Coordinates of C-alpha atoms in Angstrom, one line a residue:
M1 CA -55.7 -25.3 77.4
A2 CA -55.7 -26.5 81.0
Q3 CA -56.5 -30.0 79.9
E4 CA -53.6 -30.0 77.6
V5 CA -51.2 -28.8 80.3
D6 CA -52.5 -31.5 82.7
R7 CA -52.0 -34.2 80.0
L8 CA -48.5 -32.9 79.3
L9 CA -47.5 -33.0 82.9
Q10 CA -48.8 -36.5 83.2
V11 CA -46.6 -37.6 80.3
I12 CA -43.5 -35.9 81.7
F13 CA -43.9 -37.3 85.2
A14 CA -44.8 -40.8 83.9
G15 CA -41.7 -40.8 81.9
R16 CA -39.5 -39.6 84.8
R17 CA -41.0 -42.3 87.1
K18 CA -40.3 -45.0 84.5
S19 CA -36.7 -44.1 83.6
G20 CA -35.6 -42.1 86.6
R21 CA -34.5 -39.2 84.4
L22 CA -36.0 -36.5 82.2
D23 CA -36.0 -37.2 78.5
L24 CA -35.7 -33.7 77.1
E25 CA -36.5 -34.7 73.5
A26 CA -39.6 -36.5 74.5
V27 CA -40.7 -33.5 76.6
E28 CA -40.0 -31.2 73.7
M29 CA -42.1 -33.3 71.3
A30 CA -44.9 -33.7 73.8
T31 CA -45.0 -30.0 74.5
R32 CA -45.2 -29.2 70.8
A33 CA -48.0 -31.6 70.3
A34 CA -49.9 -30.2 73.3
V35 CA -49.4 -26.6 72.1
H36 CA -50.6 -27.6 68.7
R37 CA -53.7 -29.3 70.0
A38 CA -54.6 -26.3 72.2
G39 CA -53.9 -24.0 69.2
A40 CA -56.2 -26.0 67.0
V41 CA -59.0 -25.6 69.5
L42 CA -58.5 -21.8 69.6
L43 CA -58.2 -21.7 65.8
A44 CA -61.5 -23.5 65.4
E45 CA -63.1 -21.0 67.7
V46 CA -61.7 -18.1 65.6
L47 CA -63.1 -19.6 62.5
E48 CA -66.6 -20.0 63.9
P49 CA -69.2 -17.8 62.1
D50 CA -69.5 -14.5 63.9
G51 CA -72.8 -12.6 63.8
P52 CA -75.9 -13.4 61.9
V53 CA -75.6 -15.5 58.7
E54 CA -76.6 -13.8 55.4
R55 CA -79.8 -15.4 54.3
E56 CA -79.2 -14.9 50.5
I57 CA -76.1 -14.4 48.3
P58 CA -75.7 -14.0 44.5
C59 CA -75.2 -17.2 42.5
P60 CA -72.9 -17.3 39.5
C61 CA -75.8 -18.4 37.3
G62 CA -77.5 -15.0 37.9
G63 CA -80.0 -16.3 40.5
T64 CA -80.0 -16.0 44.2
A65 CA -78.6 -18.8 46.5
V66 CA -80.5 -19.2 49.7
Y67 CA -79.0 -20.2 53.1
R68 CA -79.8 -23.8 54.1
E69 CA -77.6 -24.8 57.0
L70 CA -74.1 -24.8 58.7
R71 CA -72.1 -27.7 57.2
P72 CA -68.9 -29.2 58.7
K73 CA -65.6 -29.5 56.9
R74 CA -62.5 -31.2 58.4
I75 CA -59.2 -29.6 57.4
L76 CA -55.6 -30.2 58.3
T77 CA -53.9 -27.0 59.6
V78 CA -50.3 -26.3 60.7
L79 CA -51.7 -26.9 64.2
G80 CA -53.2 -30.2 63.3
P81 CA -56.7 -31.4 62.2
L82 CA -59.8 -29.5 63.1
E83 CA -63.4 -29.1 62.1
I84 CA -64.9 -25.9 60.9
W85 CA -68.6 -25.1 60.3
R86 CA -69.5 -22.9 57.3
P87 CA -72.8 -21.5 55.9
Y88 CA -74.1 -23.6 53.0
Y89 CA -76.2 -22.0 50.3
L90 CA -78.3 -23.6 47.5
C91 CA -79.6 -21.9 44.4
P92 CA -83.2 -22.9 43.5
R93 CA -82.6 -21.9 39.9
C94 CA -79.5 -24.0 39.0
H95 CA -79.5 -26.3 42.1
I96 CA -75.8 -25.8 42.7
G97 CA -74.6 -25.3 46.3
Q98 CA -71.8 -23.1 47.5
T99 CA -69.9 -22.4 50.7
P100 CA -68.3 -18.9 50.3
Q101 CA -66.2 -19.2 53.4
D102 CA -64.2 -22.0 51.7
E103 CA -63.1 -19.5 49.1
E104 CA -62.4 -16.8 51.7
L105 CA -60.2 -19.2 53.7
D106 CA -58.5 -20.7 50.5
V107 CA -59.7 -24.2 51.4
A108 CA -62.1 -24.7 48.5
A109 CA -61.8 -28.2 47.0
T110 CA -59.0 -29.2 49.4
E111 CA -58.8 -30.6 52.9
C112 CA -55.5 -28.8 53.7
S113 CA -55.1 -25.2 54.9
P114 CA -53.0 -22.8 52.9
G115 CA -50.2 -23.0 55.5
V116 CA -50.0 -26.8 55.2
R117 CA -50.1 -26.6 51.4
R118 CA -47.3 -24.1 51.5
M119 CA -45.2 -26.5 53.7
M120 CA -45.9 -29.4 51.3
A121 CA -44.9 -27.2 48.3
L122 CA -41.6 -26.4 50.1
V123 CA -40.7 -30.0 51.0
G124 CA -42.0 -31.4 47.8
S125 CA -39.8 -29.1 45.8
Q126 CA -36.7 -29.8 47.8
S127 CA -36.6 -33.6 47.8
S128 CA -38.6 -36.7 46.9
F129 CA -42.2 -36.6 47.9
A130 CA -41.6 -39.5 50.3
Q131 CA -38.8 -37.6 52.0
G132 CA -41.0 -34.5 52.1
R133 CA -43.7 -36.5 54.0
Q134 CA -41.1 -37.6 56.5
Q135 CA -39.8 -34.0 57.0
L136 CA -43.3 -32.7 57.6
E137 CA -43.8 -35.4 60.3
L138 CA -40.5 -34.7 62.0
L139 CA -40.3 -30.9 61.7
A140 CA -44.0 -29.9 61.9
G141 CA -45.7 -32.8 63.6
L142 CA -48.0 -33.3 60.6
T143 CA -49.0 -36.7 59.3
V144 CA -49.7 -36.6 55.6
T145 CA -49.4 -39.1 52.8
T146 CA -46.7 -39.1 50.1
K147 CA -49.3 -38.7 47.5
A148 CA -50.7 -35.6 49.3
V149 CA -47.2 -34.0 49.2
E150 CA -46.9 -34.8 45.5
R151 CA -50.4 -33.6 44.6
H152 CA -50.2 -30.3 46.5
A153 CA -46.6 -29.5 45.4
E154 CA -47.5 -30.1 41.8
T155 CA -50.7 -28.1 42.1
I156 CA -48.9 -25.1 43.4
G157 CA -46.2 -25.5 40.8
A158 CA -48.8 -25.6 38.1
D159 CA -50.5 -22.5 39.5
I160 CA -47.1 -20.7 39.3
A161 CA -46.7 -21.9 35.7
V162 CA -50.2 -20.5 34.8
R163 CA -49.2 -17.1 36.2
Q164 CA -46.0 -17.2 34.2
Q165 CA -48.0 -17.8 31.1
A166 CA -50.2 -14.8 31.9
D167 CA -47.0 -12.7 32.3
M168 CA -45.8 -13.9 29.0
H169 CA -49.0 -13.0 27.3
R170 CA -48.9 -9.5 28.8
V171 CA -45.2 -8.8 28.0
L172 CA -45.5 -10.1 24.4
Q173 CA -48.3 -7.8 23.5
W174 CA -47.4 -4.9 21.3
P175 CA -46.6 -2.2 22.2
W176 CA -44.6 -3.4 25.2
P177 CA -45.4 -2.0 28.6
E178 CA -43.1 0.7 29.7
A179 CA -40.0 -0.5 31.5
G180 CA -39.3 2.0 34.2
G181 CA -36.3 2.2 36.5
E182 CA -32.6 3.1 36.5
P183 CA -30.3 1.9 33.7
I184 CA -28.6 -1.4 34.3
P185 CA -24.9 -1.5 33.5
T186 CA -24.7 -5.1 32.4
L187 CA -27.5 -7.7 32.2
Y188 CA -26.8 -11.3 31.3
V189 CA -29.1 -14.0 29.9
E190 CA -27.7 -17.5 30.1
I191 CA -29.4 -20.5 28.4
D192 CA -28.8 -24.3 28.6
G193 CA -30.7 -27.5 28.7
T194 CA -30.5 -31.0 30.3
G195 CA -32.3 -34.2 29.9
V196 CA -35.0 -35.2 32.5
P197 CA -36.0 -38.9 32.8
V198 CA -39.6 -39.4 31.8
V199 CA -42.2 -42.2 31.6
A200 CA -42.3 -44.1 28.4
A201 CA -45.5 -42.4 27.2
E202 CA -43.7 -39.1 27.1
T203 CA -41.0 -40.3 24.6
Q204 CA -43.2 -42.1 22.0
A205 CA -42.0 -41.5 18.4
R206 CA -38.8 -39.8 19.8
S207 CA -35.4 -41.2 19.0
G208 CA -32.6 -41.4 21.6
K209 CA -29.0 -40.3 21.4
Q210 CA -28.3 -43.3 19.2
P211 CA -30.4 -43.8 16.1
D212 CA -31.4 -47.4 17.1
E213 CA -32.3 -46.5 20.7
P214 CA -35.5 -45.1 22.0
A215 CA -35.4 -41.8 24.0
H216 CA -35.6 -42.0 27.8
T217 CA -35.5 -38.3 28.6
R218 CA -37.0 -35.0 27.5
E219 CA -34.9 -31.8 27.5
A220 CA -35.7 -29.3 30.1
K221 CA -34.6 -25.9 28.9
L222 CA -33.3 -23.5 31.6
G223 CA -32.6 -19.8 31.5
C224 CA -31.2 -17.4 34.1
V225 CA -30.9 -13.7 34.2
F226 CA -28.5 -11.7 36.4
T227 CA -26.7 -8.4 36.7
Q228 CA -23.1 -7.4 37.0
T229 CA -22.0 -4.1 38.3
Q230 CA -18.7 -4.8 40.1
L231 CA -15.2 -6.3 39.5
D232 CA -13.1 -8.3 41.9
Q233 CA -9.6 -7.2 43.0
K234 CA -8.1 -8.6 39.8
G235 CA -10.5 -6.8 37.6
R236 CA -12.6 -9.8 36.8
P237 CA -16.4 -9.5 36.6
L238 CA -18.5 -10.3 39.7
R239 CA -22.1 -11.4 39.5
D240 CA -24.3 -9.2 41.7
E241 CA -25.4 -11.0 44.9
A242 CA -29.0 -12.2 44.9
S243 CA -29.5 -10.9 41.4
T244 CA -30.1 -14.3 39.6
T245 CA -33.5 -15.4 38.6
Y246 CA -34.4 -18.6 36.8
T247 CA -37.1 -19.8 34.4
G248 CA -37.5 -23.2 32.6
A249 CA -39.7 -25.9 31.3
I250 CA -39.8 -29.0 29.1
E251 CA -41.1 -27.3 25.9
T252 CA -40.1 -26.4 22.4
A253 CA -37.4 -23.9 21.6
E254 CA -40.0 -21.5 20.3
E255 CA -42.0 -21.6 23.5
F256 CA -38.9 -21.3 25.6
G257 CA -37.9 -18.2 23.6
R258 CA -41.0 -16.4 24.8
R259 CA -40.4 -17.6 28.3
I260 CA -36.8 -16.3 28.6
F261 CA -37.6 -13.1 26.9
T262 CA -40.4 -12.4 29.4
E263 CA -38.0 -13.1 32.3
A264 CA -35.4 -10.8 30.8
Y265 CA -37.9 -8.1 30.1
Q266 CA -39.2 -8.2 33.6
R267 CA -35.6 -7.9 34.9
G268 CA -35.0 -4.8 32.8
W269 CA -33.6 -5.9 29.5
N270 CA -34.7 -2.7 27.8
R271 CA -32.8 -0.7 30.4
A272 CA -29.5 -2.6 30.0
R273 CA -26.6 -0.6 28.7
K274 CA -24.7 -3.7 27.9
P275 CA -27.0 -6.8 27.3
V276 CA -25.3 -10.1 27.0
V277 CA -26.4 -13.6 25.9
L278 CA -24.2 -16.5 27.0
G279 CA -24.6 -20.2 26.1
D280 CA -22.9 -23.2 24.5
G281 CA -22.8 -23.8 20.8
A282 CA -26.3 -25.3 20.4
P283 CA -27.9 -23.6 17.3
W284 CA -31.3 -23.3 19.0
I285 CA -29.9 -21.0 21.7
W286 CA -28.5 -18.6 19.1
N287 CA -31.6 -18.7 17.0
L288 CA -33.5 -17.6 20.1
A289 CA -30.9 -14.9 20.8
D290 CA -31.2 -13.5 17.3
E291 CA -35.0 -13.5 17.4
H292 CA -35.6 -12.2 21.0
F293 CA -32.4 -10.3 21.9
P294 CA -31.3 -8.6 18.7
G295 CA -28.3 -6.3 19.3
A296 CA -27.1 -8.2 22.4
I297 CA -23.5 -9.3 22.7
Q298 CA -23.5 -13.0 22.1
I299 CA -20.8 -15.2 23.7
V300 CA -20.2 -18.9 23.4
D301 CA -19.0 -20.4 26.7
L302 CA -15.2 -20.5 26.4
Y303 CA -14.8 -23.6 28.5
H304 CA -17.4 -25.4 26.3
A305 CA -15.5 -24.4 23.2
R306 CA -12.3 -25.7 24.7
D307 CA -14.0 -29.0 25.5
H308 CA -14.8 -29.3 21.8
L309 CA -11.1 -29.3 21.1
W310 CA -10.2 -31.8 23.7
K311 CA -12.9 -34.2 22.6
L312 CA -11.8 -33.9 19.0
S313 CA -8.2 -34.5 19.8
A314 CA -9.1 -37.6 21.8
Q315 CA -10.6 -39.0 18.6
L316 CA -7.7 -37.9 16.4
F317 CA -4.9 -39.1 18.7
P318 CA -6.4 -41.9 20.8
S319 CA -3.0 -43.5 21.6
Q320 CA -0.7 -40.5 21.4
P321 CA -1.2 -38.5 24.6
A322 CA 1.8 -36.2 24.1
T323 CA 0.8 -35.3 20.6
R324 CA -2.8 -34.9 21.7
Q325 CA -1.7 -32.5 24.4
R326 CA 0.6 -30.5 22.2
W327 CA -1.9 -30.2 19.3
T328 CA -4.9 -29.3 21.5
R329 CA -3.0 -26.7 23.5
G330 CA -1.9 -25.0 20.3
L331 CA -5.4 -24.7 19.1
Q332 CA -6.6 -23.6 22.5
R333 CA -4.2 -20.7 22.5
K334 CA -5.7 -19.6 19.2
L335 CA -9.2 -19.9 20.6
D336 CA -8.3 -18.0 23.8
Q337 CA -6.7 -15.2 21.6
G338 CA -9.7 -14.9 19.5
Q339 CA -8.0 -16.3 16.4
S340 CA -11.0 -18.3 15.2
K341 CA -10.1 -17.9 11.5
Q342 CA -6.7 -19.5 12.0
L343 CA -8.1 -22.2 14.2
V344 CA -10.7 -23.2 11.5
A345 CA -8.0 -23.1 8.8
Q346 CA -5.8 -25.5 10.8
L347 CA -8.8 -27.9 11.4
R348 CA -9.6 -27.9 7.7
S349 CA -6.0 -28.6 6.7
F350 CA -5.7 -31.7 8.9
H351 CA -5.6 -34.9 6.9
P352 CA -7.6 -37.5 8.8
P353 CA -7.0 -41.3 8.4
N354 CA -10.6 -42.2 7.6
A355 CA -14.0 -40.8 6.4
E356 CA -15.5 -40.9 9.9
L357 CA -12.8 -38.6 11.3
A358 CA -13.0 -36.4 8.2
A359 CA -16.7 -35.9 8.9
L360 CA -16.0 -35.1 12.6
L361 CA -13.4 -32.6 11.6
R362 CA -15.8 -30.9 9.2
T363 CA -18.4 -30.7 11.9
E364 CA -16.0 -29.1 14.4
A365 CA -14.6 -26.7 11.9
D366 CA -18.1 -25.6 11.0
Y367 CA -18.9 -25.2 14.7
F368 CA -16.0 -22.8 15.2
E369 CA -16.5 -21.0 12.0
R370 CA -20.3 -20.5 12.7
N371 CA -19.6 -19.1 16.1
A372 CA -16.5 -17.0 15.3
Q373 CA -18.1 -13.7 16.2
R374 CA -19.2 -15.2 19.5
M375 CA -15.6 -16.3 20.3
R376 CA -13.9 -12.9 20.4
Y377 CA -12.7 -13.6 23.9
P378 CA -9.9 -11.0 24.2
Q379 CA -12.4 -8.3 23.3
F380 CA -15.0 -9.6 25.7
K381 CA -12.5 -9.7 28.5
R382 CA -11.4 -6.1 27.8
Q383 CA -15.1 -5.2 28.2
K384 CA -15.0 -7.0 31.7
L385 CA -17.6 -9.5 30.6
F386 CA -18.1 -13.1 31.7
V387 CA -17.0 -15.6 29.0
G388 CA -18.3 -18.7 30.8
S389 CA -21.9 -19.8 31.3
G390 CA -21.3 -21.5 34.7
V391 CA -24.3 -19.9 36.3
V392 CA -26.9 -21.6 34.2
E393 CA -24.8 -24.8 34.1
A394 CA -24.9 -24.9 37.9
G395 CA -28.6 -24.1 37.7
C396 CA -29.1 -27.2 35.5
K397 CA -27.5 -29.3 38.3
T398 CA -29.1 -27.6 41.3
I399 CA -32.6 -26.7 40.0
I400 CA -33.2 -29.6 37.7
G401 CA -30.7 -32.4 38.4
S402 CA -30.8 -32.5 42.2
R403 CA -34.6 -32.8 42.2
L404 CA -35.8 -34.3 38.9
K405 CA -32.9 -36.6 38.1
Q406 CA -32.6 -38.7 41.3
S407 CA -32.2 -42.4 41.1
G408 CA -35.4 -44.2 40.0
M409 CA -37.4 -41.1 39.1
F410 CA -39.4 -41.0 35.9
W411 CA -41.7 -38.0 35.3
T412 CA -44.6 -37.0 33.3
V413 CA -44.0 -33.7 31.4
R414 CA -46.8 -32.1 33.4
G415 CA -45.4 -33.1 36.7
A416 CA -41.8 -32.2 35.9
N417 CA -42.9 -28.8 34.6
A418 CA -44.9 -28.1 37.8
I419 CA -42.0 -28.9 40.1
L420 CA -39.5 -27.1 37.8
A421 CA -41.8 -24.0 37.9
L422 CA -41.9 -24.3 41.7
R423 CA -38.1 -24.6 42.1
C424 CA -37.4 -21.8 39.7
N425 CA -39.8 -19.6 41.6
R426 CA -38.3 -20.5 45.0
L427 CA -34.6 -20.2 44.0
S428 CA -35.3 -16.9 42.3
G429 CA -36.5 -15.5 45.6
K430 CA -40.1 -15.1 44.3
F431 CA -42.0 -17.6 46.5
E432 CA -43.0 -15.0 49.2
D433 CA -44.3 -12.7 46.5
Y434 CA -46.2 -15.6 44.9
W435 CA -47.8 -16.5 48.2
E436 CA -48.7 -12.9 49.0
S437 CA -50.5 -12.7 45.7
R438 CA -52.5 -15.8 46.5
R439 CA -53.5 -14.3 49.8
H440 CA -54.7 -11.1 48.1
A441 CA -56.6 -13.1 45.5
A442 CA -58.4 -15.3 48.1

């Protein structure tokens, strides 16, 4: 420690003699580096084996591993690089060696401490891996490679995903575990999806949006669960603060159904007095709702339904803006008033000028007819329910889009799912619990 103080003072006085003034930023950074170096020395001493080394330990093969020697391992810690010495054991039966202290310290098969890996997971989930490397160097004084940030962020995200799969397996067993706790007045599940750009190998044999175009993305499905117990001053529903949790992945609708049910169940779905599922008009969403959330109130996002009308009118009246406005607003009033039957009748009575528009009208009429029960907006509003799925739509932008859809990014499904699991975990406020569970398991 004294040597680090002397070195620091030399740096400070040398800089002052050279420039004639004190560069506070340089002093700050030099002080941090000195403290880190001194701390690394102390940490290395703390990690030295204390007391006599066990001569024998059990081997997983059923034999007995015998102590051979102390072996060094260089690791990067939050205080900088250091070398630790650990007892090494070799089993004469299977000839496999082991260093139990690596497991104890959670540094097995890695050269980074848990604290550094946690930092890399954080910065790797927030921005590009290259930016994460720069952030670690500036904010923590740690020099790592971009690939290291990528590898450790994805490894931790993959571990979170594995634990989620274990939760799903447990929850989906019959009979379900008891869901204790107080009743929840209103619990929402919102579901949506958005495309994630992927490498070419992940889209083989998949068609794009146009029949003659190859696919460039894979759909990431996202679900969120939140509660609502209060109203604002105008009597409109308010989402409970810090009540939103997220889950998502690039996977089939069937797999995602099990995922979102697990999240909802863990949040108390069975205790909800008023369970609600909100989404756009995608059939896969409502198939999942029927299968996993029977009896729930189903609501099609009002603003998404309105958008259907505006896009339709743009095709029907491309050069007649006044007519388009008048026609659309009339249908929108019917929609807002829950008059889906009249809206569908008006669409089916329209005489389009060509077969292409006739097919479009049939598709839209079928959409509103199919979702009529999910468009009883006056009734939903009287029940003080949300009629828009803005929470999950915002989640698609913040959780998926802002990280996985940046310029020039192309993902493997494995990598994208790892980062998505990590981001959902963090933005659901579960990261501390996850890290605590790792600590107990170590």
